[in-house]
mmCIF file of C-alpha atoms in Angstrom:
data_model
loop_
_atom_site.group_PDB
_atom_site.id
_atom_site.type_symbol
_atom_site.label_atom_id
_atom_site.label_comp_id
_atom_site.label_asym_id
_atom_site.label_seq_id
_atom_site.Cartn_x
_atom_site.Cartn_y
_atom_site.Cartn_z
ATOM 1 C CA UNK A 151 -17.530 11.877 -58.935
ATOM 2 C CA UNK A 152 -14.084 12.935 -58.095
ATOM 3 C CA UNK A 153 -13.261 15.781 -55.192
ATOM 4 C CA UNK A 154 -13.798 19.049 -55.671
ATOM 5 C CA UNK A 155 -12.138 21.714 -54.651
ATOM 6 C CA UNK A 156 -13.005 25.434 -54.915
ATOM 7 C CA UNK A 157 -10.467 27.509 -56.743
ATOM 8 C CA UNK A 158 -10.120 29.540 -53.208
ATOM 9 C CA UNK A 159 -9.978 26.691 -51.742
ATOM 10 C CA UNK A 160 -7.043 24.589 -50.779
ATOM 11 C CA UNK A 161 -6.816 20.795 -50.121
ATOM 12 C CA UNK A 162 -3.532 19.412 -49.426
ATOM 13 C CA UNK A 163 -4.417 15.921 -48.673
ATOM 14 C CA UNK A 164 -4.538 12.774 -51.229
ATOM 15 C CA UNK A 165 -6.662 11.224 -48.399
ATOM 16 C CA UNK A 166 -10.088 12.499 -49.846
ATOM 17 C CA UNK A 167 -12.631 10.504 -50.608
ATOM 18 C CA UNK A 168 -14.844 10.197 -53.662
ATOM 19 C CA UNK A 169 -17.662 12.964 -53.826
ATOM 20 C CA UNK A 170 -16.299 15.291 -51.280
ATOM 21 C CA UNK A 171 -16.875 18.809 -51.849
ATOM 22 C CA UNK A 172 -14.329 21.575 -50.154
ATOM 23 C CA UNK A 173 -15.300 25.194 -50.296
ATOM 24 C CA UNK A 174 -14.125 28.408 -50.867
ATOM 25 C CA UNK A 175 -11.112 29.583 -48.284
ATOM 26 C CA UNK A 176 -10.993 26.303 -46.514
ATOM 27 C CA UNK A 177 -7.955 24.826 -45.921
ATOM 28 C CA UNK A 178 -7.145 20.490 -45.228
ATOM 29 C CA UNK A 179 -3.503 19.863 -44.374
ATOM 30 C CA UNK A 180 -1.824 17.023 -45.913
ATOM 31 C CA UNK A 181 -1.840 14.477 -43.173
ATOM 32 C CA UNK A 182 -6.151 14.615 -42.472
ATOM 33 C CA UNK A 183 -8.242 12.177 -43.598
ATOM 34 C CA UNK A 184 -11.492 12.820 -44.965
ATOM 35 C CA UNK A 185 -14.260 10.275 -46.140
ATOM 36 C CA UNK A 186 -16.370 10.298 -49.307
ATOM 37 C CA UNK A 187 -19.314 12.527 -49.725
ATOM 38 C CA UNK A 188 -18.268 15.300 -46.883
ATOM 39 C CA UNK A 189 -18.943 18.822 -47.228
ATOM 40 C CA UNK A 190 -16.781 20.999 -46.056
ATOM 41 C CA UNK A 191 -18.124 24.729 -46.194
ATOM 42 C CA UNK A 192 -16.152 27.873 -46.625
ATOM 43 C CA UNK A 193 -13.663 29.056 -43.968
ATOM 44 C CA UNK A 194 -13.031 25.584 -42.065
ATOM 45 C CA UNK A 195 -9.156 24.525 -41.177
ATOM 46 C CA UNK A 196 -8.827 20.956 -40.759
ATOM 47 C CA UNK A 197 -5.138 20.300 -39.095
ATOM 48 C CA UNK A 198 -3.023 17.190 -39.877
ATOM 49 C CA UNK A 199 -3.848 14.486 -37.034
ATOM 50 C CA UNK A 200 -7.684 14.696 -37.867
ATOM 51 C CA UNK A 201 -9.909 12.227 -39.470
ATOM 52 C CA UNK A 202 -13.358 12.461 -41.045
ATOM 53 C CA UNK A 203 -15.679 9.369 -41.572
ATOM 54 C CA UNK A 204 -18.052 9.271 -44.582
ATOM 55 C CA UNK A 205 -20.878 11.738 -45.310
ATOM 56 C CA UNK A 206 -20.048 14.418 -42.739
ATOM 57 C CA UNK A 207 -20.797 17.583 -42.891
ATOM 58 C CA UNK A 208 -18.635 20.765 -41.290
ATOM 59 C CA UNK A 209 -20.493 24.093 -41.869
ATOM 60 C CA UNK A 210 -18.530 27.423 -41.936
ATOM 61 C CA UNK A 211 -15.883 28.803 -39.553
ATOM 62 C CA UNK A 212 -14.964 25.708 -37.676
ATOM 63 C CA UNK A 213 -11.566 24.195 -37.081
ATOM 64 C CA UNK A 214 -10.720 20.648 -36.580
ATOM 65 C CA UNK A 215 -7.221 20.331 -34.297
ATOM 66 C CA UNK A 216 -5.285 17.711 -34.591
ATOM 67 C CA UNK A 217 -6.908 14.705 -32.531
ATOM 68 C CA UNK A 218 -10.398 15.248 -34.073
ATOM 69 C CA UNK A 219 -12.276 11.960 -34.718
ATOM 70 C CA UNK A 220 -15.514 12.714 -36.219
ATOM 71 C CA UNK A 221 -17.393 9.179 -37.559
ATOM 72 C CA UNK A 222 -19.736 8.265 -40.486
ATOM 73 C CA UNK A 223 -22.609 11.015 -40.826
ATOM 74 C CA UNK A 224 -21.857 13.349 -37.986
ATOM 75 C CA UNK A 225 -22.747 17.030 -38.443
ATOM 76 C CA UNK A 226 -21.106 19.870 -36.984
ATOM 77 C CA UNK A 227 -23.051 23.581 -37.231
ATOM 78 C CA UNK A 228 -21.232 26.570 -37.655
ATOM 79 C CA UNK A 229 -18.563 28.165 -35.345
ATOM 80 C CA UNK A 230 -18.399 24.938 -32.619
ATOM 81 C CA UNK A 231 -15.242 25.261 -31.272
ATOM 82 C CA UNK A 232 -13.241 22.572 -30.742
ATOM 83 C CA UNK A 233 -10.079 22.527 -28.122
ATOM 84 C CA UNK A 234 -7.332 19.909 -27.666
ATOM 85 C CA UNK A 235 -5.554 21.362 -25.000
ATOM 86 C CA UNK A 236 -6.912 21.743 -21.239
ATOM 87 C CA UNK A 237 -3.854 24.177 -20.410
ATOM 88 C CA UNK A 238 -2.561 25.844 -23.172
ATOM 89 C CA UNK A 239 0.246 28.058 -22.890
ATOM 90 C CA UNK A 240 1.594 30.239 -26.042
ATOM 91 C CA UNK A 241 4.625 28.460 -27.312
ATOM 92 C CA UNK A 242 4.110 25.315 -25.522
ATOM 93 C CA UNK A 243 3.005 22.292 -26.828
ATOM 94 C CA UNK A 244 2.032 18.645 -26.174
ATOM 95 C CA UNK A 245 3.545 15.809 -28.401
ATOM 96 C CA UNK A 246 0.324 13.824 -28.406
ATOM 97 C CA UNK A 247 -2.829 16.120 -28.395
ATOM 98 C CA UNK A 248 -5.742 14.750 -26.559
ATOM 99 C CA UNK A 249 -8.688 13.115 -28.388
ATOM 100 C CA UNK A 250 -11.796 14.563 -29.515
ATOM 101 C CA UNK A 251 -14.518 11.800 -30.102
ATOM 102 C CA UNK A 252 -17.421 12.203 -31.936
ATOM 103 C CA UNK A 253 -19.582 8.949 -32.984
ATOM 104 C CA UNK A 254 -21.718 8.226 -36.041
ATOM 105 C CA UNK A 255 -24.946 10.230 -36.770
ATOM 106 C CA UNK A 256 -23.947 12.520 -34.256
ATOM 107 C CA UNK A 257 -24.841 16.595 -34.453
ATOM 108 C CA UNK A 258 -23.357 19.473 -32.671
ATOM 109 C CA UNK A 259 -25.239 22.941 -32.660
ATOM 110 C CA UNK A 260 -23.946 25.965 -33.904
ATOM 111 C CA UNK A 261 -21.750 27.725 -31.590
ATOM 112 C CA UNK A 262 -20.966 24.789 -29.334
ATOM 113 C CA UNK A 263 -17.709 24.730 -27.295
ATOM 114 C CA UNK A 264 -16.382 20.841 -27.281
ATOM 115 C CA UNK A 265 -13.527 20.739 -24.217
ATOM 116 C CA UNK A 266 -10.316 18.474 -25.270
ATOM 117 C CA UNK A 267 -10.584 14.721 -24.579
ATOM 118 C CA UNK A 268 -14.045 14.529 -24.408
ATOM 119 C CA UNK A 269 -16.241 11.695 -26.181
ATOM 120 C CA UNK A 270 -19.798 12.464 -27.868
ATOM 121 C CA UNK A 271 -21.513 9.496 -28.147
ATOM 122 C CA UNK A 272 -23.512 7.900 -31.690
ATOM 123 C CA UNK A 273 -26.850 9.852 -32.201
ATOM 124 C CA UNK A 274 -26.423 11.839 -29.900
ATOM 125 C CA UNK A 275 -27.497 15.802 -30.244
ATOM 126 C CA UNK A 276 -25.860 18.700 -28.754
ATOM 127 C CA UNK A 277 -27.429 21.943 -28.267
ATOM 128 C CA UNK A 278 -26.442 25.284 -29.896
ATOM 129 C CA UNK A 279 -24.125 26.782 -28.004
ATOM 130 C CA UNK A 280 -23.440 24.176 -25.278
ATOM 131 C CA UNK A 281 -20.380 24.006 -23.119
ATOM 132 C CA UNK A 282 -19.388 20.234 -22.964
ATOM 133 C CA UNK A 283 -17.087 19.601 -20.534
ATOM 134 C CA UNK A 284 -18.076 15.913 -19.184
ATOM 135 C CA UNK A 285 -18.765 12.648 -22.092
ATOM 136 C CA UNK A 286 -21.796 12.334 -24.282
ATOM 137 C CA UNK A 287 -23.727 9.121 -23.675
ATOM 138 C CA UNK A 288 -24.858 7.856 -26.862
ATOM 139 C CA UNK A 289 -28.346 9.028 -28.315
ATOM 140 C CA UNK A 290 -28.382 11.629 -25.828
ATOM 141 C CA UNK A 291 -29.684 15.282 -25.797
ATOM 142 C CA UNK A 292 -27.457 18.158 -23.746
ATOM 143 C CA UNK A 293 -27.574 22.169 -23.800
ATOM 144 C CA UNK A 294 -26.301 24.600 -21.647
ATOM 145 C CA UNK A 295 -23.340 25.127 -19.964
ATOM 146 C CA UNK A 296 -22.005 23.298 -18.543
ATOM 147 C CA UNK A 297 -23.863 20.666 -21.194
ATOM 148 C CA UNK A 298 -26.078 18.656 -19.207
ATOM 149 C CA UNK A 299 -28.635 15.747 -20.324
ATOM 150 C CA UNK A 300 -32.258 17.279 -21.398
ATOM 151 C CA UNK A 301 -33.406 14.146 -23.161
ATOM 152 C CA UNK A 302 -32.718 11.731 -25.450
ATOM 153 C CA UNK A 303 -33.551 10.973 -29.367
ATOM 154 C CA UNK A 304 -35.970 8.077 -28.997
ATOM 155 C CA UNK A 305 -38.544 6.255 -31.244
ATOM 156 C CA UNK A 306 -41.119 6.382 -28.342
ATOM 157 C CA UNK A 307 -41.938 7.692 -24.979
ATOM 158 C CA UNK A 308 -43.792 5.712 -23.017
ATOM 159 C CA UNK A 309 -45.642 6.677 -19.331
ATOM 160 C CA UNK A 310 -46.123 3.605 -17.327
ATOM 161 C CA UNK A 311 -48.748 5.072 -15.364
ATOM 162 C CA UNK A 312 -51.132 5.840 -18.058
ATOM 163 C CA UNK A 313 -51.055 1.823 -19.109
ATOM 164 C CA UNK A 314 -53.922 -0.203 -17.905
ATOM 165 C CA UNK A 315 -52.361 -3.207 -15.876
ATOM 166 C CA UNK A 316 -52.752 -6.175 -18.065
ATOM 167 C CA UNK A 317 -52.208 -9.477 -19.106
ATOM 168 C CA UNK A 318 -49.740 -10.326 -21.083
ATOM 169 C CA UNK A 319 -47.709 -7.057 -19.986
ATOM 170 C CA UNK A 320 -46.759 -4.101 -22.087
ATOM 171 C CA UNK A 321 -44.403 -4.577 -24.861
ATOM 172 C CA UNK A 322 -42.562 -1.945 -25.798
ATOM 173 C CA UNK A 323 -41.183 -3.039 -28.867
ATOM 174 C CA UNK A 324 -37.811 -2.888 -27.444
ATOM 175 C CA UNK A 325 -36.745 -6.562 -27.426
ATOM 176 C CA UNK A 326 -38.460 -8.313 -24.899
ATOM 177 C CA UNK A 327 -38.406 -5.165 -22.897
ATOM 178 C CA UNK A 328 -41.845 -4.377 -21.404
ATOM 179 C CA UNK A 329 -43.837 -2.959 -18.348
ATOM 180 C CA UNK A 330 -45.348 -5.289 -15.887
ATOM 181 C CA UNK A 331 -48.036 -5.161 -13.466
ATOM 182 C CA UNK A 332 -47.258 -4.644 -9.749
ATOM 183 C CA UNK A 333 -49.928 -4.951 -7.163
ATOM 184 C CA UNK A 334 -50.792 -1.943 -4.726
ATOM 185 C CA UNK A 335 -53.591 -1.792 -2.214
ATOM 186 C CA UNK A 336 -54.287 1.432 -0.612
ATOM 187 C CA UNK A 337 -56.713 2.405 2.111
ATOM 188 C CA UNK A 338 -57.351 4.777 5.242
ATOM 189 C CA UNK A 339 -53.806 3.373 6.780
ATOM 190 C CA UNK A 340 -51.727 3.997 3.534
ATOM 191 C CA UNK A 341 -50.444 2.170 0.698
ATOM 192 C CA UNK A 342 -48.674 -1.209 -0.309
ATOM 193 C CA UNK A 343 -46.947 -2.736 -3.102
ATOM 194 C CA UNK A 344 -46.063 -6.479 -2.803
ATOM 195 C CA UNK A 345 -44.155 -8.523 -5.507
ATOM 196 C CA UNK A 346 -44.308 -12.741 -5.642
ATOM 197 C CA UNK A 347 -41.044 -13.460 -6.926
ATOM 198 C CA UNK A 348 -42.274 -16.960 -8.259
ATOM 199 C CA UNK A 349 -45.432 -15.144 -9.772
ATOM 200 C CA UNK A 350 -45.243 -11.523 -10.677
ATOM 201 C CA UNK A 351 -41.431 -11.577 -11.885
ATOM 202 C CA UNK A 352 -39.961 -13.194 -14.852
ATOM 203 C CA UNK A 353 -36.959 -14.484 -12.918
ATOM 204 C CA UNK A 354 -36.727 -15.307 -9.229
ATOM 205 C CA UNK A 355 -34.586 -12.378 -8.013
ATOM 206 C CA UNK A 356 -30.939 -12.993 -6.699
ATOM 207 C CA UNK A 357 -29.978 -9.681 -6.084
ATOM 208 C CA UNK A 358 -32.133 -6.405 -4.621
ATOM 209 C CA UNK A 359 -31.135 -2.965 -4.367
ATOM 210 C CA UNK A 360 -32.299 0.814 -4.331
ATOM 211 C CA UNK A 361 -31.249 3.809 -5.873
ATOM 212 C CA UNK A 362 -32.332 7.154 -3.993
ATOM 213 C CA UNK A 363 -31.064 10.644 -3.300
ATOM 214 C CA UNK A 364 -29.636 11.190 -7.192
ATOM 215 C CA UNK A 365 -28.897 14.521 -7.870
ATOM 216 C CA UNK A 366 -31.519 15.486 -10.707
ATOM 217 C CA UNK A 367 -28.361 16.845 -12.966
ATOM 218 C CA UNK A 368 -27.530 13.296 -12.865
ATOM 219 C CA UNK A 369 -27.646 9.955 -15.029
ATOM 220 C CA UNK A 370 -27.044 6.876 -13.398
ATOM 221 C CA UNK A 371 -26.864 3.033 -15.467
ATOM 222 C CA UNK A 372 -25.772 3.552 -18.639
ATOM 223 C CA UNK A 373 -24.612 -0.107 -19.234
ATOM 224 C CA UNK A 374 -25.828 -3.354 -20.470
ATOM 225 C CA UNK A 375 -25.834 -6.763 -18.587
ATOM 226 C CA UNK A 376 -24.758 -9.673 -20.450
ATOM 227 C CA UNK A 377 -27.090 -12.580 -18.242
ATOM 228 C CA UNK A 378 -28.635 -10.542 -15.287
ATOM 229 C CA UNK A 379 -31.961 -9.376 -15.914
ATOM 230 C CA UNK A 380 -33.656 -6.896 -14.183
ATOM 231 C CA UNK A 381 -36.820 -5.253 -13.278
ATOM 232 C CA UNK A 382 -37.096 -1.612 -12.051
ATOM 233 C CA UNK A 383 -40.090 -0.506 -9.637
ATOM 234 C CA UNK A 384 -40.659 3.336 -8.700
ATOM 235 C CA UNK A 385 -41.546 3.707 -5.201
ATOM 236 C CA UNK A 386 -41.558 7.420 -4.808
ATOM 237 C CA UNK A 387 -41.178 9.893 -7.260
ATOM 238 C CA UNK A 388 -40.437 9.396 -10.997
ATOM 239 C CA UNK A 389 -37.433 8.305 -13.381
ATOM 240 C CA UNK A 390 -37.066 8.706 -16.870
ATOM 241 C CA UNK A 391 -35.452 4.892 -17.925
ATOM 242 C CA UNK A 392 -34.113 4.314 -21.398
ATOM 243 C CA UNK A 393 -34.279 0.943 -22.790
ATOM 244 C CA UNK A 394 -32.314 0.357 -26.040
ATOM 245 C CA UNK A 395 -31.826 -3.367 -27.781
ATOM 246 C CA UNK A 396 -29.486 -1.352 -30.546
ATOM 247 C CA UNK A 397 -32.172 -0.902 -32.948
ATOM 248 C CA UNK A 398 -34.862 0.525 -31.268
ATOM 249 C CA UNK A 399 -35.196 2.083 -28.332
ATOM 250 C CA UNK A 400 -37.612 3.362 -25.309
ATOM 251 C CA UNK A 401 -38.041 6.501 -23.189
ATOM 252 C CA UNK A 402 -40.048 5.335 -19.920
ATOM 253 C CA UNK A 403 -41.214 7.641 -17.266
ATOM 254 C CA UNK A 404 -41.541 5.168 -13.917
ATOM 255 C CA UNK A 405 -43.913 7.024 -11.883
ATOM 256 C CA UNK A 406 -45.625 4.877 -9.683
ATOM 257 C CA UNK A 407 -45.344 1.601 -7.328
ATOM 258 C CA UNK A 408 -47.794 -0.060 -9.758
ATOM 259 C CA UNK A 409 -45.961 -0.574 -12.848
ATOM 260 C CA UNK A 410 -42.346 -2.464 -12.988
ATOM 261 C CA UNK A 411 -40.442 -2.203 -15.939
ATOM 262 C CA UNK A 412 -38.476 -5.310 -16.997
ATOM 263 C CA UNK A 413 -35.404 -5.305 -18.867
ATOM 264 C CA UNK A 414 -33.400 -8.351 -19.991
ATOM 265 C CA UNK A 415 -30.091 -9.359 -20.642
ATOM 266 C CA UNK A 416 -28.530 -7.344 -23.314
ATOM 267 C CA UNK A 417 -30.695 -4.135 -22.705
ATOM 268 C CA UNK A 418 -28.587 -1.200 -22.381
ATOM 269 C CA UNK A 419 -30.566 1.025 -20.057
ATOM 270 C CA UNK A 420 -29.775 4.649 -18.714
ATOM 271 C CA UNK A 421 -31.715 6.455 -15.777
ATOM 272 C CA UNK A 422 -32.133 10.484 -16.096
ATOM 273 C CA UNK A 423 -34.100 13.143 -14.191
ATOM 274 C CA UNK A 424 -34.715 11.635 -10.781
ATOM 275 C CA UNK A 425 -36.777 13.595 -8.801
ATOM 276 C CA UNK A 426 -35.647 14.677 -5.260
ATOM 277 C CA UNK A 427 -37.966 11.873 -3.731
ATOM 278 C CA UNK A 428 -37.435 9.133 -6.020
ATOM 279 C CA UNK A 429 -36.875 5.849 -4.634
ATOM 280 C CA UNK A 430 -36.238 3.096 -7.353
ATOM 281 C CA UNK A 431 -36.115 -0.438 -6.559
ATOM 282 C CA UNK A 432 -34.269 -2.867 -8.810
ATOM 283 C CA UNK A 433 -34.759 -6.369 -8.588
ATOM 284 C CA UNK A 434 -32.103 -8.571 -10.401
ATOM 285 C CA UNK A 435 -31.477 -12.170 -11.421
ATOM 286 C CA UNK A 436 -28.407 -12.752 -10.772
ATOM 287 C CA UNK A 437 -25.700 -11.734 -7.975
ATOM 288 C CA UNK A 438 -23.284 -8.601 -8.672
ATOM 289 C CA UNK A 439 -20.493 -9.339 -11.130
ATOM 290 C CA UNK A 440 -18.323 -7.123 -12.332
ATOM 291 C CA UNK A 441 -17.292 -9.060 -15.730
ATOM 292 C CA UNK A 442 -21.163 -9.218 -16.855
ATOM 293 C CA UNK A 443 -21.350 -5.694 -17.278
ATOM 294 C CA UNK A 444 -20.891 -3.963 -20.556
ATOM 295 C CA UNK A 445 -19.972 -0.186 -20.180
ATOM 296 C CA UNK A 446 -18.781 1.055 -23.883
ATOM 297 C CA UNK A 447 -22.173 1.652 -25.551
ATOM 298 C CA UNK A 448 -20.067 0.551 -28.887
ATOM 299 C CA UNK A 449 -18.826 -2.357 -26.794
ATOM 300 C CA UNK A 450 -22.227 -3.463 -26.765
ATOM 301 C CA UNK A 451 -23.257 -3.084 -30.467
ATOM 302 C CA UNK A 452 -20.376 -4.966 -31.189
ATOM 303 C CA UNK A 453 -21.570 -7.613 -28.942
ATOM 304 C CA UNK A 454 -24.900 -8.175 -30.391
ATOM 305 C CA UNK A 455 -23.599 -8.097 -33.843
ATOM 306 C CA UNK A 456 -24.167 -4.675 -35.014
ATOM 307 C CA UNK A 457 -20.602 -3.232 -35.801
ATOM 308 C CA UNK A 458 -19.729 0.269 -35.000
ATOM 309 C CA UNK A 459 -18.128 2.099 -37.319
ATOM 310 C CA UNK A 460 -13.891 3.240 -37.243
ATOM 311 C CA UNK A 461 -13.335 6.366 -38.279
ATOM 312 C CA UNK A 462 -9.988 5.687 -38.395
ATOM 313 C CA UNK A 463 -10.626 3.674 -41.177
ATOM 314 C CA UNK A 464 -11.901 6.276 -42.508
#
């Protein structure tokens, strides 16, 4: 099916793809690029230096300035505001706007504010009426304002406390991802947890560290290791740990010294809502290396052979 165009509409870009549907008082400036089988609802502007992947959809009263990227499938509700200036002044103007990022399968609430240069990750979900004024990790969930990280969109959530410690350990259908068992004795005197590297680990660690006294607004990992394994015990307190192979993924709440969750090589993994006391201890297999770190969530797709999608291409 060809593009249509409302008769009070106006499209003055050949860059259209097939199927696209443009509604009544809109208005697409010649130099935007849209992708096939968009909707674009009645009073949006789209401005010249914009591009639209496939199968987006841009409800009514929203304006895309130029240095809008929105990717394949992203969804934008009605009246988000998007900016592309951090200082404007009347009259004065920048010869390269900043960039606007929003990846694939992404949605953005009605009445969101989006702050210039900013990046919202794939799959993630933002909030109606969220202020975001800091990145996006991928998959995530943010609302308020200032935006901050509430969840994330997950095919299971998983409480490591509530699994019986067994043999072979918990899979989580995540890779090879699972939860292992970590012994505790407790009596009169206190408690204990005690890890044998050669037994109760699936690598002999190279490497230990601790992570404590993370503000609770905060997220801490958000990378993937390209050979170093690791396994993360909760001493005190609780964690929420994401574990994500690039097709499925993992919300884990770490809430006791009893229950270690492993996570191999090529695992991204994200930690969210510490608690004031939490104390998490990461054991890992090999020694800190800057180059085996993978930061760019769509770095890392690309790395294990799932593509992300250009909406420049677009």
């Amino acid at each position: 099916m060809a593009v249509m165009v409302h008769p009070q509409g106006i499209c003055e870009s050949e860059n259209i793809g097939d199927e696209t549907r443009v509604w009544a008082f809109s208005h697409i400036l010649p130099g935007a690029r849209v992708g096939a089988d968009c909707n674009i609802c009645d009073h949006v502007f789209i401005e010249n230096d914009v591009v639209l992947g496939d199968r987006v959809t841009v409800k009514s009263g929203v304006q895309l300035w130029d240095g809008v990227r929105l990717a394949d499938d992203v969804f934008v509700g009605p009246n988000v505001t998007f900016t592309n200036d951090r200082l404007p002044r009347s009259k004065q103007y920048h010869a390269v706007p900043l960039t606007t990022e929003v990846g694939a399968g992404a949605s953005i609430g009605g009445g969101a504010v989006i702050l210039p240069g900013r990046t919202i990750g794939r799959g993630a979900m933002v909030g109606a009426g969220a202020v975001v004024t800091r990145d996006v990790p991928a998959n995530a969930v943010v609302a308020g304002n200032p935006a901050r990280i509430v969840g994330y969109m997950n095919d299971r959530r998983v409480e490591a406390s509530q699994l019986a410690t067994q043999v072979p350990p918990q899979r989580l259908g995540v890779g090879d991802a699972r939860i292992i068992p970590i012994r505790v004795a407790t009596d009169l005197r206190g408690s204990l947890s005690a890890v044998e590297f050669d037994q109760d680990l699936p690598f002999r660690p190279a490497r230990f560290f601790s992570v404590y006294g993370v503000p609770s607004t905060d997220v801490r990992g958000e990378h993937a290791h390209r050979a170093c394994a690791q396994v993360l015990v909760c001493l005190s307190g609780a964690v929420r740990c994401i574990v994500d192979d690039g097709t499925a993924r993992a919300d884990v709440l770490l809430d006791t010294p009893g229950r270690g969750l492993y996570m191999p090589a090529m695992t991204w993994g994200t930690q969210y809502h510490y608690t004031a006391e939490t104390v998490l201890a990461v054991f890992a297999s090999h020694a800190y290396d800057p180059g085996d770190y993978i930061r760019d969530y769509e770095d890392f797709l690309r790395e294990i052979g799932l593509p992300s999608p250009d909406p420049s291409a677009a």
